[in-house]
Amino acid sequence: MNLSDCKIIVSGGGSGMGRHFALRIAEAGGSAAVGDVNEVGLAETLEAAKGKPGKVHARRLDVSDEADVASFVAWARESMGGLNGLVNNAGILRDGLLVKKDRETGNVKKLSKEQWDAVIGVNLTGATLLARDVVASMVETNTRPGVIVNISSIARHGNRGQSNYTAAKAALAANTVTWSKEFAPFGIRVGAVAPGMIETPMTQGMNQKARDALVAAIPVGRIGLPEDIWVAVRFVIECDYFNGRTIDVDGGLSM
Ligand code: NAP
């Protein structure tokens, strides 16, 4: 699919990588409908999109809310005058060891069910609801070709302190295969990009020591940038023969 033909929803487009993807789509003359719980961030994305050849539309969206997803998808289709894709990017972290023993007190702490539910609710259920409703909309309107890009993570391979995040991102990569098979008859491709450690507000909030140690372990010698991930997202959108696979883009860092 040509970028200039894109009428694509970008979830989590009020920050980090989602904003970068939406602006790149607009630069190429395409349209992006960005949704995010961060309304201040959405306004900043709209401001940054001013003067670009394509158009960015923005509205609040909580991907974990089924009714909100349905109304957002209908609004996005209406606003862009069509809908032929999704960058399934909204995500959160609620890290913690499943079971932790405090070195000094000996107290045993467990990952809370709230931490588990929050991450599964946004990163897996939310991403699934959005994919479902975007595809349903394309099928109802007989729109083809279409493309879905799931943003997974290299944590999909397993990572200490991230049981919830790993479960969600691994499931998203697995369902990239499932959905590529299910949606092929509708002319819709599905691919995934699994970033390593990327410079965004998500990683800027990390403990500095842990962040430095992780960056030091990256073979290419630097943290990734949203543009590094955009190159892969763009490939998934543009390559009509790419389907059902997940690309790890991590500078060689493996977990
Ligand atoms: P980010 O800057 O935190 O952007 C994510 C955006 O999603 C934020 O604006 C966030 O809002 C929003 N969001 C959270 N919950 C939402 C919900 N229920 N509905 C809609 N939007 C919601 O993070 P990023 O680094 O750009 O991450 C983008 C994607 O890449 C995520 O799926 C993340 O898991 C994945 N990823 C990131 C890295 C990395 O190193 N940065 C690595 C691998 C994968 P709030 O700020 O209000 O929470």
PDB file of C-alpha atoms and ligand atoms in Angstrom:
ATOM      1  CA  MET A   1       0.000   0.000   0.000  1.00  0.00           C
ATOM      2  CA  ASN A   2       1.282   3.476  -0.816  1.00  0.00           C
ATOM      3  CA  LEU A   3       1.638   5.762   2.189  1.00  0.00           C
ATOM      4  CA  SER A   4      -0.215   8.504   0.326  1.00  0.00           C
ATOM      5  CA  ASP A   5      -3.255   6.174   0.076  1.00  0.00           C
ATOM      6  CA  CYS A   6      -3.269   5.420   3.824  1.00  0.00           C
ATOM      7  CA  LYS A   7      -6.312   6.189   5.933  1.00  0.00           C
ATOM      8  CA  ILE A   8      -4.951   4.667   9.085  1.00  0.00           C
ATOM      9  CA  ILE A   9      -5.812   4.661  12.776  1.00  0.00           C
ATOM     10  CA  VAL A  10      -2.777   5.050  15.062  1.00  0.00           C
ATOM     11  CA  SER A  11      -3.574   4.209  18.682  1.00  0.00           C
ATOM     12  CA  GLY A  12      -1.399   5.835  21.336  1.00  0.00           C
ATOM     13  CA  GLY A  13      -0.747   8.665  18.864  1.00  0.00           C
ATOM     14  CA  GLY A  14      -0.513  11.306  21.580  1.00  0.00           C
ATOM     15  CA  SER A  15       3.035  10.351  22.535  1.00  0.00           C
ATOM     16  CA  GLY A  16       6.281   8.630  21.586  1.00  0.00           C
ATOM     17  CA  MET A  17       6.265   6.310  18.625  1.00  0.00           C
ATOM     18  CA  GLY A  18       2.556   6.667  17.819  1.00  0.00           C
ATOM     19  CA  ARG A  19       2.952  10.404  17.307  1.00  0.00           C
ATOM     20  CA  HIS A  20       6.041   9.837  15.143  1.00  0.00           C
ATOM     21  CA  PHE A  21       4.203   7.311  12.936  1.00  0.00           C
ATOM     22  CA  ALA A  22       1.192   9.630  12.470  1.00  0.00           C
ATOM     23  CA  LEU A  23       3.412  12.563  11.493  1.00  0.00           C
ATOM     24  CA  ARG A  24       5.371  10.438   9.011  1.00  0.00           C
ATOM     25  CA  ILE A  25       2.106   9.243   7.411  1.00  0.00           C
ATOM     26  CA  ALA A  26       0.906  12.864   7.104  1.00  0.00           C
ATOM     27  CA  GLU A  27       4.283  13.917   5.652  1.00  0.00           C
ATOM     28  CA  ALA A  28       3.808  11.295   2.938  1.00  0.00           C
ATOM     29  CA  GLY A  29       0.365  12.667   2.095  1.00  0.00           C
ATOM     30  CA  GLY A  30      -1.684  10.016   3.911  1.00  0.00           C
ATOM     31  CA  SER A  31      -4.280  10.419   6.657  1.00  0.00           C
ATOM     32  CA  ALA A  32      -3.980   9.265  10.259  1.00  0.00           C
ATOM     33  CA  ALA A  33      -6.654   9.196  12.954  1.00  0.00           C
ATOM     34  CA  VAL A  34      -4.876   9.219  16.292  1.00  0.00           C
ATOM     35  CA  GLY A  35      -6.501   8.086  19.524  1.00  0.00           C
ATOM     36  CA  ASP A  36      -5.054   8.231  23.007  1.00  0.00           C
ATOM     37  CA  VAL A  37      -6.072   8.623  26.650  1.00  0.00           C
ATOM     38  CA  ASN A  38      -3.530  11.463  26.780  1.00  0.00           C
ATOM     39  CA  GLU A  39      -5.515  14.436  25.468  1.00  0.00           C
ATOM     40  CA  VAL A  40      -2.723  16.970  26.019  1.00  0.00           C
ATOM     41  CA  GLY A  41      -0.501  14.731  23.921  1.00  0.00           C
ATOM     42  CA  LEU A  42      -3.151  14.499  21.194  1.00  0.00           C
ATOM     43  CA  ALA A  43      -3.295  18.299  20.970  1.00  0.00           C
ATOM     44  CA  GLU A  44       0.517  18.380  20.606  1.00  0.00           C
ATOM     45  CA  THR A  45       0.346  15.797  17.812  1.00  0.00           C
ATOM     46  CA  LEU A  46      -2.256  17.905  15.981  1.00  0.00           C
ATOM     47  CA  GLU A  47      -0.091  21.002  16.369  1.00  0.00           C
ATOM     48  CA  ALA A  48       2.970  19.171  15.010  1.00  0.00           C
ATOM     49  CA  ALA A  49       0.954  17.935  12.008  1.00  0.00           C
ATOM     50  CA  LYS A  50       0.040  21.440  10.856  1.00  0.00           C
ATOM     51  CA  GLY A  51       1.275  22.257   7.350  1.00  0.00           C
ATOM     52  CA  LYS A  52       1.964  18.646   6.347  1.00  0.00           C
ATOM     53  CA  PRO A  53       0.563  17.471   3.001  1.00  0.00           C
ATOM     54  CA  GLY A  54      -1.627  14.806   4.616  1.00  0.00           C
ATOM     55  CA  LYS A  55      -4.027  15.146   7.513  1.00  0.00           C
ATOM     56  CA  VAL A  56      -4.021  14.066  11.152  1.00  0.00           C
ATOM     57  CA  HIS A  57      -7.319  13.788  13.046  1.00  0.00           C
ATOM     58  CA  ALA A  58      -7.362  13.295  16.813  1.00  0.00           C
ATOM     59  CA  ARG A  59      -9.860  12.131  19.409  1.00  0.00           C
ATOM     60  CA  ARG A  60      -9.674  10.679  22.902  1.00  0.00           C
ATOM     61  CA  LEU A  61      -9.676   6.875  22.897  1.00  0.00           C
ATOM     62  CA  ASP A  62      -9.370   4.285  25.628  1.00  0.00           C
ATOM     63  CA  VAL A  63      -8.555   1.089  23.750  1.00  0.00           C
ATOM     64  CA  SER A  64      -9.572  -1.059  26.724  1.00  0.00           C
ATOM     65  CA  ASP A  65     -13.168   0.232  26.531  1.00  0.00           C
ATOM     66  CA  GLU A  66     -15.194  -1.743  23.986  1.00  0.00           C
ATOM     67  CA  ALA A  67     -17.836   0.955  23.360  1.00  0.00           C
ATOM     68  CA  ASP A  68     -15.179   3.648  23.022  1.00  0.00           C
ATOM     69  CA  VAL A  69     -13.289   1.564  20.444  1.00  0.00           C
ATOM     70  CA  ALA A  70     -16.455   1.041  18.375  1.00  0.00           C
ATOM     71  CA  SER A  71     -17.336   4.729  18.326  1.00  0.00           C
ATOM     72  CA  PHE A  72     -13.720   5.767  17.659  1.00  0.00           C
ATOM     73  CA  VAL A  73     -13.484   3.479  14.627  1.00  0.00           C
ATOM     74  CA  ALA A  74     -16.753   4.867  13.189  1.00  0.00           C
ATOM     75  CA  TRP A  75     -15.535   8.444  13.836  1.00  0.00           C
ATOM     76  CA  ALA A  76     -12.135   7.732  12.233  1.00  0.00           C
ATOM     77  CA  ARG A  77     -13.737   6.288   9.089  1.00  0.00           C
ATOM     78  CA  GLU A  78     -16.030   9.305   8.813  1.00  0.00           C
ATOM     79  CA  SER A  79     -13.255  11.860   9.494  1.00  0.00           C
ATOM     80  CA  MET A  80     -10.779  10.373   7.002  1.00  0.00           C
ATOM     81  CA  GLY A  81     -13.407   9.558   4.361  1.00  0.00           C
ATOM     82  CA  GLY A  82     -12.507   5.860   4.630  1.00  0.00           C
ATOM     83  CA  LEU A  83     -10.388   3.467   6.650  1.00  0.00           C
ATOM     84  CA  ASN A  84      -7.815   1.000   5.322  1.00  0.00           C
ATOM     85  CA  GLY A  85      -5.429   0.362   8.170  1.00  0.00           C
ATOM     86  CA  LEU A  86      -4.381   0.320  11.794  1.00  0.00           C
ATOM     87  CA  VAL A  87      -1.139   0.805  13.673  1.00  0.00           C
ATOM     88  CA  ASN A  88      -1.992  -0.986  16.909  1.00  0.00           C
ATOM     89  CA  ASN A  89       0.425   0.931  19.111  1.00  0.00           C
ATOM     90  CA  ALA A  90      -1.132   2.028  22.438  1.00  0.00           C
ATOM     91  CA  GLY A  91       0.588   0.352  25.351  1.00  0.00           C
ATOM     92  CA  ILE A  92       1.484   0.623  29.017  1.00  0.00           C
ATOM     93  CA  LEU A  93       3.936  -0.876  31.494  1.00  0.00           C
ATOM     94  CA  ARG A  94       3.167  -2.034  35.040  1.00  0.00           C
ATOM     95  CA  ASP A  95       6.393  -3.937  35.718  1.00  0.00           C
ATOM     96  CA  GLY A  96       7.060  -6.196  38.691  1.00  0.00           C
ATOM     97  CA  LEU A  97       8.449  -9.609  39.533  1.00  0.00           C
ATOM     98  CA  LEU A  98       5.712 -12.226  39.825  1.00  0.00           C
ATOM     99  CA  VAL A  99       7.099 -13.071  43.286  1.00  0.00           C
ATOM    100  CA  LYS A 100       9.692 -10.979  45.093  1.00  0.00           C
ATOM    101  CA  LYS A 101      11.428 -11.499  48.441  1.00  0.00           C
ATOM    102  CA  ASP A 102      12.654  -8.358  50.153  1.00  0.00           C
ATOM    103  CA  ARG A 103      16.370  -8.787  50.940  1.00  0.00           C
ATOM    104  CA  GLU A 104      16.183  -6.993  54.276  1.00  0.00           C
ATOM    105  CA  THR A 105      12.779  -7.884  55.706  1.00  0.00           C
ATOM    106  CA  GLY A 106      12.300 -11.247  54.016  1.00  0.00           C
ATOM    107  CA  ASN A 107       8.756 -10.192  53.144  1.00  0.00           C
ATOM    108  CA  VAL A 108       7.306 -11.822  50.062  1.00  0.00           C
ATOM    109  CA  LYS A 109       5.561  -9.525  47.576  1.00  0.00           C
ATOM    110  CA  LYS A 110       3.401 -10.711  44.690  1.00  0.00           C
ATOM    111  CA  LEU A 111       2.588  -9.021  41.402  1.00  0.00           C
ATOM    112  CA  SER A 112      -0.876  -7.562  41.951  1.00  0.00           C
ATOM    113  CA  LYS A 113      -3.824  -8.667  39.880  1.00  0.00           C
ATOM    114  CA  GLU A 114      -4.402  -4.963  39.136  1.00  0.00           C
ATOM    115  CA  GLN A 115      -0.944  -4.767  37.495  1.00  0.00           C
ATOM    116  CA  TRP A 116      -1.710  -7.894  35.489  1.00  0.00           C
ATOM    117  CA  ASP A 117      -5.212  -6.783  34.443  1.00  0.00           C
ATOM    118  CA  ALA A 118      -4.136  -3.252  33.480  1.00  0.00           C
ATOM    119  CA  VAL A 119      -1.462  -4.417  31.043  1.00  0.00           C
ATOM    120  CA  ILE A 120      -3.534  -7.234  29.556  1.00  0.00           C
ATOM    121  CA  GLY A 121      -6.516  -4.856  29.301  1.00  0.00           C
ATOM    122  CA  VAL A 122      -4.662  -2.242  27.252  1.00  0.00           C
ATOM    123  CA  ASN A 123      -1.870  -4.115  25.451  1.00  0.00           C
ATOM    124  CA  LEU A 124      -3.805  -7.266  24.543  1.00  0.00           C
ATOM    125  CA  THR A 125      -7.576  -6.827  24.937  1.00  0.00           C
ATOM    126  CA  GLY A 126      -7.403  -3.230  23.693  1.00  0.00           C
ATOM    127  CA  ALA A 127      -5.266  -4.100  20.686  1.00  0.00           C
ATOM    128  CA  THR A 128      -7.582  -7.020  19.872  1.00  0.00           C
ATOM    129  CA  LEU A 129     -10.762  -4.922  20.096  1.00  0.00           C
ATOM    130  CA  LEU A 130      -9.249  -2.324  17.819  1.00  0.00           C
ATOM    131  CA  ALA A 131      -8.091  -4.880  15.241  1.00  0.00           C
ATOM    132  CA  ARG A 132     -11.502  -6.562  15.336  1.00  0.00           C
ATOM    133  CA  ASP A 133     -13.480  -3.366  14.814  1.00  0.00           C
ATOM    134  CA  VAL A 134     -11.163  -1.927  12.154  1.00  0.00           C
ATOM    135  CA  VAL A 135     -11.377  -5.158  10.164  1.00  0.00           C
ATOM    136  CA  ALA A 136     -15.160  -5.356  10.640  1.00  0.00           C
ATOM    137  CA  SER A 137     -15.424  -1.808   9.282  1.00  0.00           C
ATOM    138  CA  MET A 138     -13.279  -2.657   6.243  1.00  0.00           C
ATOM    139  CA  VAL A 139     -15.288  -5.793   5.557  1.00  0.00           C
ATOM    140  CA  GLU A 140     -18.623  -3.964   5.893  1.00  0.00           C
ATOM    141  CA  THR A 141     -17.489  -1.288   3.438  1.00  0.00           C
ATOM    142  CA  ASN A 142     -15.750  -3.803   1.162  1.00  0.00           C
ATOM    143  CA  THR A 143     -12.496  -1.848   1.515  1.00  0.00           C
ATOM    144  CA  ARG A 144      -9.352  -3.557   0.217  1.00  0.00           C
ATOM    145  CA  PRO A 145      -6.410  -3.718   0.402  1.00  0.00           C
ATOM    146  CA  GLY A 146      -5.983  -3.158   4.119  1.00  0.00           C
ATOM    147  CA  VAL A 147      -3.111  -3.483   6.562  1.00  0.00           C
ATOM    148  CA  ILE A 148      -2.684  -3.920  10.311  1.00  0.00           C
ATOM    149  CA  VAL A 149       0.630  -3.317  12.060  1.00  0.00           C
ATOM    150  CA  ASN A 150       0.764  -4.633  15.617  1.00  0.00           C
ATOM    151  CA  ILE A 151       3.400  -3.087  17.859  1.00  0.00           C
ATOM    152  CA  SER A 152       4.749  -5.961  19.937  1.00  0.00           C
ATOM    153  CA  SER A 153       8.086  -5.863  21.844  1.00  0.00           C
ATOM    154  CA  ILE A 154      11.191  -8.002  22.141  1.00  0.00           C
ATOM    155  CA  ALA A 155       9.866  -8.676  25.657  1.00  0.00           C
ATOM    156  CA  ARG A 156       7.677 -11.180  23.767  1.00  0.00           C
ATOM    157  CA  HIS A 157      10.610 -13.586  24.101  1.00  0.00           C
ATOM    158  CA  GLY A 158      10.405 -13.349  27.905  1.00  0.00           C
ATOM    159  CA  ASN A 159      11.828 -10.711  30.225  1.00  0.00           C
ATOM    160  CA  ARG A 160      12.396 -10.603  33.970  1.00  0.00           C
ATOM    161  CA  GLY A 161       9.900  -8.369  35.770  1.00  0.00           C
ATOM    162  CA  GLN A 162       7.495  -8.251  32.860  1.00  0.00           C
ATOM    163  CA  SER A 163       5.161 -11.272  33.129  1.00  0.00           C
ATOM    164  CA  ASN A 164       2.148  -9.153  32.218  1.00  0.00           C
ATOM    165  CA  TYR A 165       3.838  -7.230  29.383  1.00  0.00           C
ATOM    166  CA  THR A 166       5.531 -10.344  27.968  1.00  0.00           C
ATOM    167  CA  ALA A 167       2.217 -12.239  27.947  1.00  0.00           C
ATOM    168  CA  ALA A 168       0.451  -9.433  26.088  1.00  0.00           C
ATOM    169  CA  LYS A 169       3.210  -8.763  23.553  1.00  0.00           C
ATOM    170  CA  ALA A 170       3.803 -12.475  22.841  1.00  0.00           C
ATOM    171  CA  ALA A 171       0.074 -12.977  22.311  1.00  0.00           C
ATOM    172  CA  LEU A 172       0.014 -10.046  19.917  1.00  0.00           C
ATOM    173  CA  ALA A 173       2.854 -11.573  17.892  1.00  0.00           C
ATOM    174  CA  ALA A 174       1.104 -14.976  17.869  1.00  0.00           C
ATOM    175  CA  ASN A 175      -2.189 -13.436  16.794  1.00  0.00           C
ATOM    176  CA  THR A 176      -0.389 -11.598  14.010  1.00  0.00           C
ATOM    177  CA  VAL A 177      -0.142 -15.071  12.452  1.00  0.00           C
ATOM    178  CA  THR A 178      -3.746 -15.976  13.371  1.00  0.00           C
ATOM    179  CA  TRP A 179      -5.172 -12.753  11.971  1.00  0.00           C
ATOM    180  CA  SER A 180      -3.053 -12.842   8.827  1.00  0.00           C
ATOM    181  CA  LYS A 181      -4.730 -16.165   8.014  1.00  0.00           C
ATOM    182  CA  GLU A 182      -8.225 -15.054   9.064  1.00  0.00           C
ATOM    183  CA  PHE A 183      -8.165 -11.706   7.252  1.00  0.00           C
ATOM    184  CA  ALA A 184      -6.414 -12.744   4.023  1.00  0.00           C
ATOM    185  CA  PRO A 185      -9.766 -13.516   2.312  1.00  0.00           C
ATOM    186  CA  PHE A 186     -10.731  -9.883   2.954  1.00  0.00           C
ATOM    187  CA  GLY A 187      -7.537  -8.569   1.329  1.00  0.00           C
ATOM    188  CA  ILE A 188      -6.125  -7.446   4.673  1.00  0.00           C
ATOM    189  CA  ARG A 189      -2.497  -8.154   5.651  1.00  0.00           C
ATOM    190  CA  VAL A 190      -1.236  -8.263   9.239  1.00  0.00           C
ATOM    191  CA  GLY A 191       2.348  -7.770  10.361  1.00  0.00           C
ATOM    192  CA  ALA A 192       4.049  -6.877  13.622  1.00  0.00           C
ATOM    193  CA  VAL A 193       7.092  -4.904  14.681  1.00  0.00           C
ATOM    194  CA  ALA A 194       8.773  -5.743  17.993  1.00  0.00           C
ATOM    195  CA  PRO A 195      10.930  -2.839  19.176  1.00  0.00           C
ATOM    196  CA  GLY A 196      13.850  -3.183  21.541  1.00  0.00           C
ATOM    197  CA  MET A 197      14.608  -0.225  23.784  1.00  0.00           C
ATOM    198  CA  ILE A 198      13.414   3.021  22.188  1.00  0.00           C
ATOM    199  CA  GLU A 199      13.768   6.603  23.384  1.00  0.00           C
ATOM    200  CA  THR A 200      10.200   7.673  24.261  1.00  0.00           C
ATOM    201  CA  PRO A 201       8.376   8.852  27.404  1.00  0.00           C
ATOM    202  CA  MET A 202       7.847   5.156  28.228  1.00  0.00           C
ATOM    203  CA  THR A 203      11.584   4.481  28.647  1.00  0.00           C
ATOM    204  CA  GLN A 204      12.379   7.992  29.919  1.00  0.00           C
ATOM    205  CA  GLY A 205      10.375   7.016  33.018  1.00  0.00           C
ATOM    206  CA  MET A 206      12.650   4.033  33.753  1.00  0.00           C
ATOM    207  CA  ASN A 207      15.062   3.806  36.652  1.00  0.00           C
ATOM    208  CA  GLN A 208      18.252   5.495  35.347  1.00  0.00           C
ATOM    209  CA  LYS A 209      20.590   2.701  36.489  1.00  0.00           C
ATOM    210  CA  ALA A 210      18.503  -0.026  34.836  1.00  0.00           C
ATOM    211  CA  ARG A 211      18.194   2.103  31.704  1.00  0.00           C
ATOM    212  CA  ASP A 212      21.977   2.698  31.463  1.00  0.00           C
ATOM    213  CA  ALA A 213      22.690  -1.018  31.942  1.00  0.00           C
ATOM    214  CA  LEU A 214      20.242  -1.961  29.220  1.00  0.00           C
ATOM    215  CA  VAL A 215      21.591   0.620  26.765  1.00  0.00           C
ATOM    216  CA  ALA A 216      25.144  -0.614  27.449  1.00  0.00           C
ATOM    217  CA  ALA A 217      24.032  -4.115  26.384  1.00  0.00           C
ATOM    218  CA  ILE A 218      22.753  -3.009  22.958  1.00  0.00           C
ATOM    219  CA  PRO A 219      25.231  -4.240  20.311  1.00  0.00           C
ATOM    220  CA  VAL A 220      24.784  -1.231  17.997  1.00  0.00           C
ATOM    221  CA  GLY A 221      25.815   0.971  20.933  1.00  0.00           C
ATOM    222  CA  ARG A 222      22.808   3.248  21.285  1.00  0.00           C
ATOM    223  CA  ILE A 223      19.181   3.356  22.281  1.00  0.00           C
ATOM    224  CA  GLY A 224      16.708   3.125  19.386  1.00  0.00           C
ATOM    225  CA  LEU A 225      14.777   6.109  18.076  1.00  0.00           C
ATOM    226  CA  PRO A 226      11.121   6.214  16.950  1.00  0.00           C
ATOM    227  CA  GLU A 227      12.434   6.670  13.393  1.00  0.00           C
ATOM    228  CA  ASP A 228      14.200   3.273  13.599  1.00  0.00           C
ATOM    229  CA  ILE A 229      10.836   1.664  14.307  1.00  0.00           C
ATOM    230  CA  TRP A 230       9.042   3.756  11.692  1.00  0.00           C
ATOM    231  CA  VAL A 231      11.323   2.294   9.004  1.00  0.00           C
ATOM    232  CA  ALA A 232       9.971  -1.172   9.910  1.00  0.00           C
ATOM    233  CA  VAL A 233       6.342  -0.026  10.243  1.00  0.00           C
ATOM    234  CA  ARG A 234       6.622   1.638   6.863  1.00  0.00           C
ATOM    235  CA  PHE A 235       7.987  -1.593   5.383  1.00  0.00           C
ATOM    236  CA  VAL A 236       5.008  -3.563   6.715  1.00  0.00           C
ATOM    237  CA  ILE A 237       2.589  -1.011   5.259  1.00  0.00           C
ATOM    238  CA  GLU A 238       4.299  -0.784   1.864  1.00  0.00           C
ATOM    239  CA  CYS A 239       5.355  -4.374   1.173  1.00  0.00           C
ATOM    240  CA  ASP A 240       2.282  -6.126  -0.192  1.00  0.00           C
ATOM    241  CA  TYR A 241       4.006  -9.515   0.139  1.00  0.00           C
ATOM    242  CA  PHE A 242       4.731  -9.171   3.868  1.00  0.00           C
ATOM    243  CA  ASN A 243       2.153 -11.007   5.975  1.00  0.00           C
ATOM    244  CA  GLY A 244       1.868 -12.840   9.304  1.00  0.00           C
ATOM    245  CA  ARG A 245       5.384 -12.126  10.603  1.00  0.00           C
ATOM    246  CA  THR A 246       6.934 -10.139  13.420  1.00  0.00           C
ATOM    247  CA  ILE A 247      10.132  -8.157  12.882  1.00  0.00           C
ATOM    248  CA  ASP A 248      12.378  -7.596  15.918  1.00  0.00           C
ATOM    249  CA  VAL A 249      14.031  -4.149  15.653  1.00  0.00           C
ATOM    250  CA  ASP A 250      16.315  -3.998  18.669  1.00  0.00           C
ATOM    251  CA  GLY A 251      19.861  -3.084  17.612  1.00  0.00           C
ATOM    252  CA  GLY A 252      20.793  -6.701  18.282  1.00  0.00           C
ATOM    253  CA  LEU A 253      19.659  -6.670  21.927  1.00  0.00           C
ATOM    254  CA  SER A 254      18.041  -9.969  22.711  1.00  0.00           C
ATOM    255  CA  MET A 255      16.326 -10.688  25.975  1.00  0.00           C
TER     256      MET A 255
HETATM  257  P1  NAP B   1       4.444   6.093  25.134  1.00  0.00           P
HETATM  258  O1  NAP B   1       5.270   7.266  24.738  1.00  0.00           O
HETATM  259  O2  NAP B   1       4.104   5.902  26.576  1.00  0.00           O
HETATM  260  O3  NAP B   1       3.106   6.141  24.245  1.00  0.00           O
HETATM  261  C1  NAP B   1       2.039   5.271  24.473  1.00  0.00           C
HETATM  262  C2  NAP B   1       0.762   6.072  24.453  1.00  0.00           C
HETATM  263  O4  NAP B   1      -0.353   5.173  24.641  1.00  0.00           O
HETATM  264  C3  NAP B   1       0.690   7.097  25.599  1.00  0.00           C
HETATM  265  O5  NAP B   1       0.234   8.351  25.159  1.00  0.00           O
HETATM  266  C4  NAP B   1      -0.303   6.451  26.529  1.00  0.00           C
HETATM  267  O6  NAP B   1      -0.979   7.373  27.363  1.00  0.00           O
HETATM  268  C5  NAP B   1      -1.236   5.796  25.535  1.00  0.00           C
HETATM  269  N1  NAP B   1      -2.160   4.884  26.187  1.00  0.00           N
HETATM  270  C6  NAP B   1      -2.018   4.226  27.369  1.00  0.00           C
HETATM  271  N2  NAP B   1      -3.114   3.542  27.661  1.00  0.00           N
HETATM  272  C7  NAP B   1      -4.004   3.768  26.654  1.00  0.00           C
HETATM  273  C8  NAP B   1      -5.323   3.349  26.404  1.00  0.00           C
HETATM  274  N3  NAP B   1      -6.001   2.571  27.279  1.00  0.00           N
HETATM  275  N4  NAP B   1      -5.930   3.753  25.266  1.00  0.00           N
HETATM  276  C9  NAP B   1      -5.280   4.573  24.394  1.00  0.00           C
HETATM  277  N5  NAP B   1      -4.039   5.037  24.602  1.00  0.00           N
HETATM  278  C10 NAP B   1      -3.400   4.625  25.710  1.00  0.00           C
HETATM  279  O7  NAP B   1       5.132   4.735  24.683  1.00  0.00           O
HETATM  280  P2  NAP B   1       5.954   4.309  23.381  1.00  0.00           P
HETATM  281  O8  NAP B   1       7.301   3.949  23.845  1.00  0.00           O
HETATM  282  O9  NAP B   1       5.756   5.253  22.270  1.00  0.00           O
HETATM  283  O10 NAP B   1       5.223   2.914  23.083  1.00  0.00           O
HETATM  284  C11 NAP B   1       4.437   2.656  21.927  1.00  0.00           C
HETATM  285  C12 NAP B   1       4.266   1.158  21.819  1.00  0.00           C
HETATM  286  O11 NAP B   1       5.555   0.555  21.636  1.00  0.00           O
HETATM  287  C13 NAP B   1       3.673   0.504  23.053  1.00  0.00           C
HETATM  288  O12 NAP B   1       2.782  -0.530  22.670  1.00  0.00           O
HETATM  289  C14 NAP B   1       4.860  -0.094  23.757  1.00  0.00           C
HETATM  290  O13 NAP B   1       4.517  -1.192  24.565  1.00  0.00           O
HETATM  291  C15 NAP B   1       5.710  -0.496  22.575  1.00  0.00           C
HETATM  292  N6  NAP B   1       7.139  -0.648  22.868  1.00  0.00           N
HETATM  293  C16 NAP B   1       7.862   0.383  23.356  1.00  0.00           C
HETATM  294  C17 NAP B   1       9.229   0.199  23.576  1.00  0.00           C
HETATM  295  C18 NAP B   1      10.119   1.302  24.079  1.00  0.00           C
HETATM  296  O14 NAP B   1      11.276   1.010  24.391  1.00  0.00           O
HETATM  297  N7  NAP B   1       9.671   2.545  24.155  1.00  0.00           N
HETATM  298  C19 NAP B   1       9.805  -1.049  23.341  1.00  0.00           C
HETATM  299  C20 NAP B   1       9.011  -2.081  22.860  1.00  0.00           C
HETATM  300  C21 NAP B   1       7.683  -1.864  22.611  1.00  0.00           C
HETATM  301  P3  NAP B   1      -0.379   7.632  28.858  1.00  0.00           P
HETATM  302  O15 NAP B   1       0.944   8.298  28.656  1.00  0.00           O
HETATM  303  O16 NAP B   1      -1.394   8.518  29.481  1.00  0.00           O
HETATM  304  O17 NAP B   1      -0.267   6.279  29.501  1.00  0.00           O
END
